[in-house]
Amino acid sequence: MSNKKTAKRTKIIKSRQDIMWHYISWLLSNITSTAAVYDKQFMELFEQLDSYVENKIAVDNRDITDIYVIVESKLPN
């Protein structure tokens, strides 16, 4: 009889996303550290835009464990 321990398997799901939306999300996050947050109308519009961008990169409430860039290139003929 063997003494194998049952390892808990972690399922990793990879999703292909346009890096542009992550970059825009990063840019928007920097705006919140400016005085623009005191402008009520700006913040109402900002929150709509921020929500739109976040929906572009959402992964169904799963924890994001890593983000990286994959560069695709074509070999010369």
Tab-separated table of C-alpha atoms in Angstrom:
chain	number	residue	atom	x	y	z
A	1	MET	CA	0.000	0.000	0.000
A	2	SER	CA	1.382	3.375	-0.926
A	3	ASN	CA	1.416	6.537	1.242
A	4	LYS	CA	0.587	8.999	-1.510
A	5	LYS	CA	-0.790	12.308	-0.304
A	6	THR	CA	-3.668	13.707	-2.268
A	7	ALA	CA	-2.564	17.019	-3.717
A	8	LYS	CA	-5.147	19.740	-4.096
A	9	ARG	CA	-5.237	20.754	-7.745
A	10	THR	CA	-5.560	24.384	-8.679
A	11	LYS	CA	-7.307	25.074	-11.943
A	12	ILE	CA	-5.754	27.909	-13.901
A	13	ILE	CA	-7.881	29.690	-16.486
A	14	LYS	CA	-6.119	31.868	-19.031
A	15	SER	CA	-8.062	34.547	-20.860
A	16	ARG	CA	-6.934	36.528	-23.848
A	17	GLN	CA	-7.441	40.252	-23.300
A	18	ASP	CA	-6.342	43.350	-25.131
A	19	ILE	CA	-3.524	44.951	-23.155
A	20	MET	CA	-4.914	48.358	-24.125
A	21	TRP	CA	-7.735	47.972	-21.554
A	22	HIS	CA	-5.274	47.134	-18.781
A	23	TYR	CA	-3.204	50.180	-19.711
A	24	ILE	CA	-6.303	52.409	-19.673
A	25	SER	CA	-7.302	50.950	-16.301
A	26	TRP	CA	-3.850	51.830	-14.960
A	27	LEU	CA	-4.130	55.372	-16.349
A	28	LEU	CA	-7.561	55.844	-14.779
A	29	SER	CA	-6.317	54.613	-11.411
A	30	ASN	CA	-3.747	57.413	-11.427
A	31	ILE	CA	-6.448	60.047	-11.922
A	32	THR	CA	-7.931	59.256	-8.519
A	33	SER	CA	-4.842	60.717	-6.862
A	34	THR	CA	-5.453	64.152	-8.394
A	35	ALA	CA	-7.621	67.084	-7.359
A	36	ALA	CA	-10.114	66.085	-10.068
A	37	VAL	CA	-11.806	63.866	-7.476
A	38	TYR	CA	-13.283	67.028	-5.911
A	39	ASP	CA	-15.231	67.835	-9.081
A	40	LYS	CA	-18.603	66.099	-8.683
A	41	GLN	CA	-19.590	66.095	-12.366
A	42	PHE	CA	-16.160	64.852	-13.429
A	43	MET	CA	-16.311	62.018	-10.902
A	44	GLU	CA	-19.757	60.934	-12.081
A	45	LEU	CA	-18.445	60.638	-15.632
A	46	PHE	CA	-15.165	59.130	-14.447
A	47	GLU	CA	-16.966	56.391	-12.498
A	48	GLN	CA	-18.964	55.435	-15.598
A	49	LEU	CA	-15.794	55.237	-17.690
A	50	ASP	CA	-13.934	53.334	-14.975
A	51	SER	CA	-16.782	50.835	-14.701
A	52	TYR	CA	-16.820	50.359	-18.480
A	53	VAL	CA	-13.071	49.674	-18.565
A	54	GLU	CA	-13.213	47.318	-15.580
A	55	ASN	CA	-15.948	45.311	-17.308
A	56	LYS	CA	-13.623	44.911	-20.297
A	57	ILE	CA	-11.020	43.142	-18.134
A	58	ALA	CA	-13.233	41.382	-15.577
A	59	VAL	CA	-12.734	37.659	-15.087
A	60	ASP	CA	-16.024	36.645	-13.435
A	61	ASN	CA	-15.018	37.474	-9.847
A	62	ARG	CA	-12.086	35.060	-9.864
A	63	ASP	CA	-8.817	36.055	-8.225
A	64	ILE	CA	-6.238	37.160	-10.784
A	65	THR	CA	-3.012	35.327	-9.944
A	66	ASP	CA	-0.755	36.733	-12.655
A	67	ILE	CA	-0.828	39.162	-15.571
A	68	TYR	CA	1.689	39.014	-18.377
A	69	VAL	CA	2.133	39.929	-22.008
A	70	ILE	CA	2.468	37.410	-24.826
A	71	VAL	CA	4.053	38.717	-27.982
A	72	GLU	CA	3.108	36.881	-31.162
A	73	SER	CA	5.409	37.132	-34.151
A	74	LYS	CA	5.544	35.594	-37.587
A	75	LEU	CA	8.672	33.857	-38.823
A	76	PRO	CA	9.974	35.085	-42.169
A	77	ASN	CA	9.201	32.840	-45.147
